[in-house]
Coordinates of C-alpha atoms in Angstrom, one line a residue:
X1309 CA 8.0 -32.6 -56.9
X1310 CA 10.7 -30.6 -55.1
X1311 CA 9.9 -28.5 -52.4
X1312 CA 8.6 -24.9 -53.0
X1313 CA 11.7 -22.5 -52.6
X1314 CA 9.5 -19.5 -51.9
X1315 CA 7.6 -21.4 -49.0
X1316 CA 11.0 -22.6 -47.6
X1317 CA 12.5 -19.1 -47.7
X1318 CA 9.4 -17.8 -46.1
X1319 CA 9.8 -19.9 -43.2
X1320 CA 13.7 -19.5 -42.8
X1321 CA 14.1 -15.6 -43.3
X1322 CA 13.1 -13.5 -40.2
X1323 CA 13.1 -9.6 -40.2
X1324 CA 14.5 -7.8 -37.4
X1325 CA 12.4 -4.8 -37.6
X1326 CA 9.2 -7.0 -37.0
X1327 CA 10.7 -8.6 -33.9
X1328 CA 11.8 -5.0 -32.6
X1329 CA 8.1 -3.8 -33.2
X1330 CA 6.6 -6.8 -31.5
X1331 CA 8.8 -6.7 -28.4
X1332 CA 8.7 -3.0 -27.8
X1333 CA 5.9 -0.6 -27.1
X1334 CA 6.4 2.1 -29.6
X1335 CA 4.3 4.9 -30.8
X1336 CA 2.9 5.8 -34.3
X1337 CA 5.9 7.8 -35.0
X1338 CA 8.4 4.7 -34.6
X1339 CA 6.0 2.6 -36.4
X1340 CA 6.0 4.9 -39.4
X1341 CA 9.8 5.4 -39.4
X1342 CA 10.3 1.3 -39.4
X1343 CA 7.6 0.8 -42.0
X1344 CA 9.3 3.5 -44.4
X1345 CA 12.6 1.6 -43.6
X1346 CA 11.0 -1.7 -44.7
X1347 CA 9.7 -0.2 -47.9
X1348 CA 13.0 1.2 -48.8
X1349 CA 14.7 -2.2 -48.3
X1350 CA 11.6 -4.0 -50.3
X1351 CA 12.5 -1.4 -53.4
X1352 CA 16.2 -2.7 -53.0
X1353 CA 15.1 -6.4 -53.0
X1354 CA 12.8 -5.7 -55.9
X1355 CA 15.5 -4.1 -58.0
X1356 CA 17.8 -7.0 -57.3
X1357 CA 15.0 -9.4 -58.3
X1358 CA 14.3 -7.5 -61.4
X1359 CA 18.1 -7.8 -62.5
X1360 CA 18.2 -11.7 -61.6
X1361 CA 14.9 -12.2 -63.7
X1362 CA 16.1 -10.4 -66.7
X1363 CA 19.3 -12.8 -66.6
X1364 CA 17.1 -15.7 -66.2
X1365 CA 14.9 -14.8 -69.1
X1366 CA 17.8 -13.7 -71.4
X1367 CA 20.3 -16.8 -70.4
X1368 CA 17.1 -19.2 -70.8
X1369 CA 17.6 -20.7 -67.3
X1370 CA 19.2 -20.4 -63.9
X1371 CA 21.8 -22.2 -61.8
X1372 CA 20.7 -23.5 -58.5
X1373 CA 22.6 -20.9 -56.7
X1374 CA 21.3 -18.0 -58.8
X1375 CA 17.7 -19.3 -58.2
X1376 CA 18.2 -19.3 -54.4
X1377 CA 19.2 -15.8 -54.7
X1378 CA 16.1 -14.8 -56.8
X1379 CA 14.0 -16.5 -54.4
X1380 CA 15.7 -14.6 -51.3
X1381 CA 15.0 -11.2 -52.8
X1382 CA 11.5 -12.2 -53.7
X1383 CA 10.6 -13.4 -50.4
X1384 CA 12.4 -10.5 -48.7
X1385 CA 10.5 -8.1 -50.8
X1386 CA 7.1 -9.8 -50.0
X1387 CA 8.1 -9.9 -46.0
X1388 CA 9.0 -6.3 -45.9
X1389 CA 5.9 -5.1 -47.6
X1390 CA 3.7 -7.3 -45.6
X1391 CA 5.2 -5.6 -42.4
X1392 CA 5.1 -2.4 -43.6
X1393 CA 1.3 -2.8 -44.3
X1394 CA 0.9 -4.5 -40.7
X1395 CA 2.3 -1.0 -39.2
X1396 CA 1.3 1.7 -41.6
X1397 CA -2.2 2.7 -42.8
X1398 CA -0.6 4.4 -46.0
X1399 CA 0.9 1.0 -47.0
X1400 CA -2.1 -1.1 -46.3
X1401 CA -4.1 1.5 -48.6
X1402 CA -1.6 1.4 -51.2
X1403 CA -1.5 -2.4 -51.1
X1404 CA -5.3 -2.3 -51.9
X1405 CA -4.9 -0.5 -55.2
X1406 CA -6.3 -2.0 -58.1
X1407 CA -3.2 -1.1 -60.5
X1408 CA -0.9 -2.4 -57.8
X1409 CA -2.6 -5.8 -57.5
X1410 CA -2.7 -6.2 -61.1
X1411 CA 0.8 -5.6 -61.7
X1412 CA 1.6 -7.9 -58.8
X1413 CA -0.4 -10.5 -60.2
X1414 CA 1.5 -10.3 -63.6
X1415 CA 4.6 -10.5 -61.7
X1416 CA 3.6 -13.4 -59.8
X1417 CA 3.2 -15.5 -63.1
X1418 CA 6.8 -14.7 -64.4
X1419 CA 8.0 -15.6 -60.7
X1420 CA 6.3 -19.0 -61.2
X1421 CA 8.3 -19.6 -64.4
X1422 CA 11.6 -18.9 -62.7
X1423 CA 10.7 -20.7 -59.4
X1424 CA 10.0 -23.8 -61.5
X1425 CA 13.0 -23.0 -63.9
X1426 CA 11.1 -23.5 -67.0
X1427 CA 13.4 -24.3 -69.7
X1428 CA 13.6 -22.6 -73.3
X1429 CA 11.7 -25.5 -75.0
X1430 CA 8.9 -25.1 -72.7
X1431 CA 8.5 -21.4 -73.4
X1432 CA 5.6 -20.4 -75.6
X1433 CA 7.2 -17.2 -76.6
X1434 CA 10.3 -15.6 -77.7
X1435 CA 12.7 -15.4 -74.7
X1436 CA 13.6 -11.7 -75.6
X1437 CA 9.7 -10.7 -75.7
X1438 CA 9.5 -12.5 -72.2
X1439 CA 12.4 -10.7 -70.8
X1440 CA 11.0 -7.5 -72.0
X1441 CA 7.7 -8.1 -70.5
X1442 CA 9.4 -8.9 -67.3
X1443 CA 11.6 -6.0 -67.1
X1444 CA 8.6 -3.7 -67.9
X1445 CA 6.4 -5.1 -65.2
X1446 CA 9.1 -5.2 -62.7
X1447 CA 9.8 -1.4 -63.5
X1448 CA 6.4 -0.5 -63.1
X1449 CA 6.3 -2.4 -59.7
X1450 CA 9.7 -0.7 -58.4
X1451 CA 8.1 2.5 -59.4
X1452 CA 4.9 2.0 -57.5
X1453 CA 7.2 1.3 -54.6
X1454 CA 8.9 4.4 -55.0
X1455 CA 5.8 6.3 -55.1
X1456 CA 4.6 4.4 -51.7
X1457 CA 8.1 5.3 -50.4
X1458 CA 7.7 9.2 -51.1
X1459 CA 4.1 9.1 -49.7
X1460 CA 5.3 7.4 -46.4
X1461 CA 8.4 9.7 -46.3
X1462 CA 6.1 12.7 -46.5
X1463 CA 3.8 11.2 -43.9
X1464 CA 7.3 10.9 -41.5
X1465 CA 8.2 14.3 -42.1
X1466 CA 4.7 15.7 -41.0
X1467 CA 4.7 13.4 -38.1
X1468 CA 8.3 14.5 -37.1
X1469 CA 7.4 18.3 -37.4
X1470 CA 4.4 17.7 -35.6
X1471 CA 6.1 15.8 -32.8
X1472 CA 9.0 18.6 -32.7
X1473 CA 6.4 21.2 -32.3
X1474 CA 4.8 19.5 -29.4
X1475 CA 8.3 18.8 -27.8
X1476 CA 9.0 22.5 -28.3
X1477 CA 5.9 23.5 -26.6
X1478 CA 6.3 21.0 -23.9
X1479 CA 9.7 22.3 -23.3
X1480 CA 8.6 25.9 -23.3
X1481 CA 5.9 24.9 -20.7
X1482 CA 8.4 23.1 -18.6
X1483 CA 10.7 26.3 -18.5
X1484 CA 7.7 28.5 -17.5
X1485 CA 6.7 26.2 -14.8
X1486 CA 10.2 26.0 -13.6
X1487 CA 10.5 29.8 -13.6
X1488 CA 7.2 30.1 -11.7
X1489 CA 8.6 27.5 -9.4
X1490 CA 11.8 29.6 -8.6
X1491 CA 9.8 32.8 -8.3
X1492 CA 7.1 31.5 -5.9
X1493 CA 8.9 29.0 -3.8
X1494 CA 10.4 31.8 -1.5
X1495 CA 6.8 33.5 -1.1
X1496 CA 5.5 29.9 -0.6
X1497 CA 8.2 29.1 2.1
X1498 CA 7.4 32.5 3.8
X1499 CA 3.6 31.9 3.9
X1500 CA 4.3 28.5 5.2
X1501 CA 6.2 29.4 8.0
X1502 CA 3.9 32.4 8.7
X1503 CA 1.1 30.0 8.7
X1504 CA 2.7 27.5 11.1
X1505 CA 3.5 30.5 13.3
X1506 CA -0.2 31.4 13.4
X1507 CA -1.0 27.6 14.3
X1508 CA 1.3 27.5 17.1
X1509 CA 0.0 30.9 18.5
X1510 CA -3.4 29.8 18.2
X1511 CA -2.5 26.3 19.7
X1512 CA -0.9 27.8 22.6
X1513 CA -3.9 30.4 23.1
X1514 CA -6.3 27.4 22.9
X1515 CA -4.3 25.5 25.5
X1516 CA -4.3 28.6 27.8
X1517 CA -8.1 29.1 27.5
X1518 CA -8.5 25.3 28.0
X1519 CA -6.6 25.5 31.3
X1520 CA -8.8 28.5 32.4
X1521 CA -11.8 26.5 31.4
X1522 CA -10.7 23.6 33.6
X1523 CA -10.2 25.8 36.6
X1524 CA -13.7 27.5 36.3
X1525 CA -15.2 24.1 35.7
X1526 CA -13.5 22.8 39.0
X1527 CA -14.5 26.0 40.9
X1528 CA -18.0 25.7 39.7
X1529 CA -18.2 21.9 40.8
X1530 CA -16.9 23.2 44.2
X1531 CA -19.5 25.7 44.4
X1532 CA -22.1 23.5 43.3
X1533 CA -20.9 20.4 45.8
X1534 CA -20.9 23.2 48.6
X1535 CA -24.3 24.8 48.0
X1536 CA -26.2 21.6 47.1
X1537 CA -26.6 17.9 48.5
X1538 CA -24.3 15.3 46.8
X1539 CA -27.1 13.8 44.7
X1540 CA -28.5 17.1 43.6
X1541 CA -24.9 18.5 42.8
X1542 CA -24.0 15.3 40.7
X1543 CA -27.4 15.8 38.6
X1544 CA -26.5 19.5 37.9
X1545 CA -22.8 18.6 36.9
X1546 CA -24.1 16.2 34.3
X1547 CA -26.6 18.8 33.0
X1548 CA -29.6 16.9 34.2
X1549 CA -33.0 18.5 35.3
X1550 CA -33.5 18.4 39.2
X1551 CA -37.0 17.9 39.7
X1552 CA -38.4 19.4 43.1
X1553 CA -39.3 17.2 46.0
X1554 CA -41.8 17.3 49.0
X1555 CA -40.6 16.1 52.2
X1556 CA -43.1 15.5 54.9
X1557 CA -41.2 16.2 57.7
X1558 CA -37.5 17.4 58.5
X1559 CA -35.4 19.5 61.2
X1560 CA -33.5 22.8 60.8
X1561 CA -30.9 24.0 63.1
X1562 CA -29.9 27.7 63.3
X1563 CA -26.6 28.5 65.0
X1564 CA -25.2 32.1 65.5
X1565 CA -22.8 33.9 67.9
X1566 CA -24.6 35.7 70.7
X1567 CA -23.9 39.6 70.8
X1568 CA -21.8 39.3 67.5
X1569 CA -22.6 42.9 66.7
X1570 CA -20.9 44.0 69.8
X1571 CA -17.7 41.6 69.2
X1572 CA -17.5 43.4 65.8
X1573 CA -17.2 46.7 67.2
X1574 CA -14.5 45.5 69.9
X1575 CA -12.4 43.4 67.8
X1576 CA -10.4 44.2 64.3
X1577 CA -12.2 42.7 61.4
X1578 CA -9.3 40.3 60.4
X1579 CA -9.7 38.6 63.7
X1580 CA -13.4 38.4 63.4
X1581 CA -12.9 36.6 60.0
X1582 CA -10.4 34.3 61.6
X1583 CA -12.6 33.3 64.4
X1584 CA -15.6 33.0 62.3
X1585 CA -13.7 30.4 60.1
X1586 CA -12.5 28.5 63.0
X1587 CA -15.9 28.3 64.5
X1588 CA -17.6 27.0 61.3
X1589 CA -14.8 24.4 61.0
X1590 CA -15.7 23.4 64.5
X1591 CA -19.4 23.2 63.7
X1592 CA -18.7 21.2 60.2
X1593 CA -16.5 18.7 62.2
X1594 CA -19.5 18.2 64.8
X1595 CA -22.0 17.8 61.9
X1596 CA -20.0 15.3 60.2
X1597 CA -20.8 13.0 63.4
X1598 CA -24.6 13.3 62.7
X1599 CA -26.9 12.6 59.7
X1600 CA -27.2 16.5 58.9
X1601 CA -26.6 18.5 55.8
X1602 CA -24.9 21.9 55.9
X1603 CA -27.3 24.3 54.0
X1604 CA -25.5 27.5 54.2
X1605 CA -23.3 29.9 56.1
X1606 CA -24.2 33.6 56.2
X1607 CA -22.1 36.2 58.2
X1608 CA -21.8 34.4 61.7
X1609 CA -25.1 32.3 61.0
X1610 CA -24.9 28.6 60.2
X1611 CA -27.9 26.5 58.7
X1612 CA -28.1 22.7 58.9
X1613 CA -30.9 20.4 58.2
X1614 CA -31.7 16.8 58.7
X1615 CA -34.2 14.5 57.0
X1616 CA -33.3 15.8 53.5
X1617 CA -32.0 15.3 50.9
X1618 CA -32.0 12.0 52.5
X1619 CA -35.0 10.9 54.4
X1620 CA -34.5 9.3 57.8
X1621 CA -38.2 8.9 59.0
X1622 CA -38.4 10.6 62.5
X1623 CA -34.8 10.5 63.4
X1624 CA -34.3 13.9 62.1
X1625 CA -35.2 15.2 65.3
X1626 CA -32.7 13.5 67.4
X1627 CA -29.9 14.0 64.9
X1628 CA -30.4 17.9 65.0
X1629 CA -30.8 17.9 68.8
X1630 CA -27.7 15.9 69.1
X1631 CA -25.9 18.3 67.0
X1632 CA -27.1 21.0 69.1
X1633 CA -26.0 19.5 72.1
X1634 CA -22.7 18.5 70.9
X1635 CA -22.0 22.2 69.8
X1636 CA -23.0 23.6 73.4
X1637 CA -20.2 21.2 74.8
X1638 CA -17.8 22.0 72.4
X1639 CA -17.9 25.7 72.8
X1640 CA -18.5 25.7 76.6
X1641 CA -15.1 27.1 77.3
X1642 CA -14.8 29.1 73.9
X1643 CA -13.1 32.6 74.0
X1644 CA -11.0 34.9 72.2
X1645 CA -7.5 36.3 72.7
X1646 CA -8.7 39.8 72.6
X1647 CA -11.4 39.4 75.2
X1648 CA -9.9 36.4 77.5
X1649 CA -12.3 37.2 80.2
X1650 CA -15.5 37.1 78.2
X1651 CA -17.2 33.7 77.1
X1652 CA -18.4 33.2 73.6
X1653 CA -21.9 32.0 73.6
X1654 CA -24.0 30.3 70.8
X1655 CA -27.7 31.1 70.2
X1656 CA -29.2 27.9 68.6
X1657 CA -32.7 27.4 67.3
X1658 CA -34.3 24.2 66.1
X1659 CA -37.6 23.9 63.9
X1660 CA -39.1 20.5 63.1
X1661 CA -42.1 20.1 61.0
X1662 CA -43.2 19.7 57.5

């Protein structure tokens, strides 16, 4: 038995539209347009098939070349309709109609006669009747395809109109947004520049306040270090609580200038202040040689202690006594330029106990 021409043509004929749809990511709009094009092409092939079939049934046979043309139009029509069904719900629903399937089944029987090139002697009906039946059924089939084509064209028009409306809406919105951008861009730039200036001013003010804070912290640290022992000052600077302590025994030394009130009356205040500063520096230098702690200076009075905050047993008495003796030695020849003949004397008091 010779090979089936229809099967051979189905394997050899490829539709460029299907390749395009398979290779490209297209939307429903493009699919509808391509499906409509497929149906229109299928109508043309069905018309050619109708004419060739009429010739076959009228002439009582086909040549091999005419048979190939018939099969090509038949296969192309079926292939294009199959592609249209794949990408269009309208074509798929139309294909499921009972009247369409009934007409297609009748045409398939005639196609088998042509495909097998049945001779006149094998026909069971008059060739003119068969030709009329073929033309009638093919005309009905072509009319149905025209109806499908009209429905799909209407769908494409609706989709095109909807797409056009959306496109116009998008264009209008884009134009409005562009106008807003041009209108508000200068204001945005102005506000941005103003904000940056405000941030810079705030940054400079913050930097200035930070420097002041650092200076105050240093001043506070110096004040704490001068007022308290190093161990106590360190705890205070860290914000830690300093618990009170009891010292069993310690020695305190009080130093002041004898007849200081008389000196104040005789000498200008600036000279007195300069003299007191020099005197206290001398006492500080002597105190640094002994295990003593400077408590405070008030006016012309200098207070030092030994035995606290660091306990040193009974040695505090010796340390304070040595400090007093050292001060007496250092100030033995102490005098002032404004009173060169007057010796400056210190009054020193020591107290030891608990």
